[in-house]
Amino acid sequence: MAKRVKCKYCGQEFDREIASFVKISTRYAHTSCHEKAESEAAELRKVTDLIQSLYYPKQPNWGLLGKQIQKYKDEGMTYMGMYYTLTYFFVIQKNNIHSSKGIGIIPYVYDKAKAYYKNQDNAYTKTAEIKQRDKLDIKQTEDIVTIIHSKPKKKLISFDYEE
């Protein structure tokens, strides 16, 4: 008897006896869909934790922020992209979040932050390559050169006066 169920995340039907699945309370999901949803939830949590720390000690307007985050996600931005953009703008460039309403700066700074982190990555990569070159084991040959010191031949000075 086929036990067909609908995936909670993608909405596709699958057979529980054939496909790998995860049971979530009374519903089912593909294992891959569940892992993807879990990783996205962790990324979203990272963004919200950052926003909370930026607004501390005040409480942010989560209604507005939730709408903005969802809007940017629908526009094709990733949660980690938003996280790095906010980190770039408010932590690295030291702008004040209390003077702004929400996180509306993200679409304007997203590409700048991406370029900044790409440049940083290249700098770290180059540094790692240099450190790697320093660790290379190069065999050195040692040539021993002996120099024999001989007394210099001095020209004697004669005090005889010749006419």
Tab-separated table of C-alpha atoms in Angstrom:
chain	number	residue	atom	x	y	z
A	1	MET	CA	0.000	0.000	0.000
A	2	ALA	CA	1.538	3.317	-1.111
A	3	LYS	CA	1.693	5.952	1.569
A	4	ARG	CA	1.677	9.195	-0.373
A	5	VAL	CA	2.190	12.437	1.519
A	6	LYS	CA	2.784	16.069	0.573
A	7	CYS	CA	6.086	17.805	1.385
A	8	LYS	CA	5.641	20.661	3.849
A	9	TYR	CA	8.179	22.868	2.058
A	10	CYS	CA	8.022	22.204	-1.698
A	11	GLY	CA	4.428	20.927	-1.891
A	12	GLN	CA	5.256	17.870	-4.025
A	13	GLU	CA	3.713	14.522	-3.239
A	14	PHE	CA	6.034	11.610	-2.514
A	15	ASP	CA	5.844	8.040	-1.319
A	16	ARG	CA	7.082	7.593	2.257
A	17	GLU	CA	8.245	4.048	1.532
A	18	ILE	CA	10.498	5.108	-1.364
A	19	ALA	CA	11.809	8.624	-0.652
A	20	SER	CA	13.771	9.693	2.399
A	21	PHE	CA	11.683	11.963	4.600
A	22	VAL	CA	11.516	13.792	7.900
A	23	LYS	CA	8.399	13.833	10.059
A	24	ILE	CA	7.610	17.290	11.420
A	25	SER	CA	4.841	16.960	14.041
A	26	THR	CA	1.952	15.641	11.890
A	27	ARG	CA	3.459	16.564	8.512
A	28	TYR	CA	6.223	15.192	6.300
A	29	ALA	CA	9.002	16.719	4.228
A	30	HIS	CA	11.793	15.587	1.936
A	31	THR	CA	15.083	15.341	3.815
A	32	SER	CA	16.749	17.766	1.394
A	33	CYS	CA	13.891	20.287	1.681
A	34	HIS	CA	14.019	20.081	5.470
A	35	GLU	CA	17.806	20.634	5.560
A	36	LYS	CA	17.467	23.632	3.235
A	37	ALA	CA	14.700	25.119	5.399
A	38	GLU	CA	16.772	24.556	8.554
A	39	SER	CA	19.816	26.311	7.087
A	40	GLU	CA	17.686	29.258	5.920
A	41	ALA	CA	16.118	29.514	9.371
A	42	ALA	CA	19.593	29.608	10.927
A	43	GLU	CA	20.673	32.351	8.505
A	44	LEU	CA	17.525	34.380	9.278
A	45	ARG	CA	18.217	33.954	12.982
A	46	LYS	CA	21.740	35.289	12.442
A	47	VAL	CA	20.316	38.398	10.702
A	48	THR	CA	17.756	39.033	13.455
A	49	ASP	CA	20.380	38.559	16.173
A	50	LEU	CA	22.595	41.128	14.447
A	51	ILE	CA	19.711	43.601	14.184
A	52	GLN	CA	18.886	43.065	17.864
A	53	SER	CA	22.507	43.737	18.851
A	54	LEU	CA	22.682	46.856	16.648
A	55	TYR	CA	19.552	48.343	18.223
A	56	TYR	CA	20.540	47.431	21.793
A	57	PRO	CA	19.363	48.674	24.366
A	58	LYS	CA	16.241	49.753	22.437
A	59	GLN	CA	13.778	47.274	20.978
A	60	PRO	CA	13.575	47.363	17.140
A	61	ASN	CA	10.290	47.632	15.239
A	62	TRP	CA	10.021	43.959	14.228
A	63	GLY	CA	6.879	44.522	12.144
A	64	LEU	CA	8.693	46.902	9.815
A	65	LEU	CA	11.916	44.894	9.855
A	66	GLY	CA	10.100	41.633	9.050
A	67	LYS	CA	8.409	43.224	6.028
A	68	GLN	CA	11.722	44.657	4.820
A	69	ILE	CA	13.570	41.358	5.227
A	70	GLN	CA	10.834	39.481	3.347
A	71	LYS	CA	10.774	42.123	0.589
A	72	TYR	CA	14.543	41.888	0.084
A	73	LYS	CA	14.372	38.087	0.126
A	74	ASP	CA	11.681	38.216	-2.594
A	75	GLU	CA	13.918	40.562	-4.613
A	76	GLY	CA	16.612	37.878	-4.693
A	77	MET	CA	18.859	38.885	-1.813
A	78	THR	CA	20.012	36.167	0.553
A	79	TYR	CA	19.846	36.272	4.330
A	80	MET	CA	23.615	36.049	4.554
A	81	GLY	CA	23.922	38.843	1.984
A	82	MET	CA	21.694	41.003	4.190
A	83	TYR	CA	23.749	40.017	7.248
A	84	TYR	CA	27.050	40.981	5.623
A	85	THR	CA	25.557	44.193	4.218
A	86	LEU	CA	24.349	45.277	7.657
A	87	THR	CA	27.694	44.314	9.185
A	88	TYR	CA	29.529	46.315	6.524
A	89	PHE	CA	27.358	49.422	6.841
A	90	PHE	CA	26.793	49.593	10.592
A	91	VAL	CA	29.817	47.818	12.104
A	92	ILE	CA	32.676	48.397	9.662
A	93	GLN	CA	31.657	51.859	8.442
A	94	LYS	CA	30.296	52.734	11.918
A	95	ASN	CA	27.022	54.317	10.772
A	96	ASN	CA	24.312	54.884	13.374
A	97	ILE	CA	21.280	52.590	13.096
A	98	HIS	CA	19.247	54.672	15.572
A	99	SER	CA	19.014	57.544	13.075
A	100	SER	CA	17.471	55.256	10.439
A	101	LYS	CA	14.080	53.602	10.264
A	102	GLY	CA	14.556	49.895	9.757
A	103	ILE	CA	17.098	48.393	7.399
A	104	GLY	CA	16.123	50.208	4.197
A	105	ILE	CA	19.775	50.852	3.389
A	106	ILE	CA	20.341	47.245	2.278
A	107	PRO	CA	19.459	47.610	-1.451
A	108	TYR	CA	21.722	50.655	-1.778
A	109	VAL	CA	24.766	49.167	-0.044
A	110	TYR	CA	24.360	45.487	-1.038
A	111	ASP	CA	26.720	45.634	-4.037
A	112	LYS	CA	29.292	47.774	-2.199
A	113	ALA	CA	29.363	45.299	0.671
A	114	LYS	CA	29.702	42.402	-1.769
A	115	ALA	CA	32.673	44.119	-3.437
A	116	TYR	CA	34.224	44.892	-0.039
A	117	TYR	CA	34.032	41.290	1.133
A	118	LYS	CA	35.238	39.997	-2.223
A	119	ASN	CA	38.251	42.293	-1.950
A	120	GLN	CA	38.820	41.173	1.648
A	121	ASP	CA	38.677	37.556	0.552
A	122	ASN	CA	41.285	38.198	-2.109
A	123	ALA	CA	43.529	39.914	0.448
A	124	TYR	CA	43.205	36.975	2.829
A	125	THR	CA	43.861	34.528	0.007
A	126	LYS	CA	47.015	36.358	-1.020
A	127	THR	CA	48.209	36.475	2.584
A	128	ALA	CA	47.601	32.757	2.935
A	129	GLU	CA	49.575	32.109	-0.258
A	130	ILE	CA	52.486	34.171	1.050
A	131	LYS	CA	52.435	32.340	4.373
A	132	GLN	CA	52.327	29.050	2.495
A	133	ARG	CA	55.393	30.052	0.464
A	134	ASP	CA	57.255	30.855	3.688
A	135	LYS	CA	56.658	27.317	4.914
A	136	LEU	CA	58.130	25.667	1.830
A	137	ASP	CA	61.077	23.426	2.635
A	138	ILE	CA	63.867	24.417	0.302
A	139	LYS	CA	67.135	22.538	0.523
A	140	GLN	CA	70.076	24.828	0.705
A	141	THR	CA	73.595	23.891	-0.247
A	142	GLU	CA	76.451	25.216	1.774
A	143	ASP	CA	79.699	26.093	0.059
A	144	ILE	CA	82.584	26.594	2.436
A	145	VAL	CA	85.072	29.128	1.190
A	146	THR	CA	88.321	29.559	3.119
A	147	ILE	CA	90.279	32.699	2.712
A	148	ILE	CA	93.946	32.492	3.572
A	149	HIS	CA	95.155	35.691	5.056
A	150	SER	CA	98.624	36.683	3.927
A	151	LYS	CA	100.607	39.595	5.163
A	152	PRO	CA	100.449	42.468	2.793
A	153	LYS	CA	103.708	43.305	1.164
A	154	LYS	CA	104.647	46.756	2.169
A	155	LYS	CA	106.933	48.928	0.222
A	156	LEU	CA	109.716	49.990	2.483
A	157	ILE	CA	110.413	53.650	2.755
A	158	SER	CA	113.947	54.715	2.431
A	159	PHE	CA	115.164	57.758	4.363
A	160	ASP	CA	118.253	58.085	2.266
A	161	TYR	CA	118.429	61.297	0.421
A	162	GLU	CA	119.791	60.914	-3.004
A	163	GLU	CA	121.024	63.722	-5.049
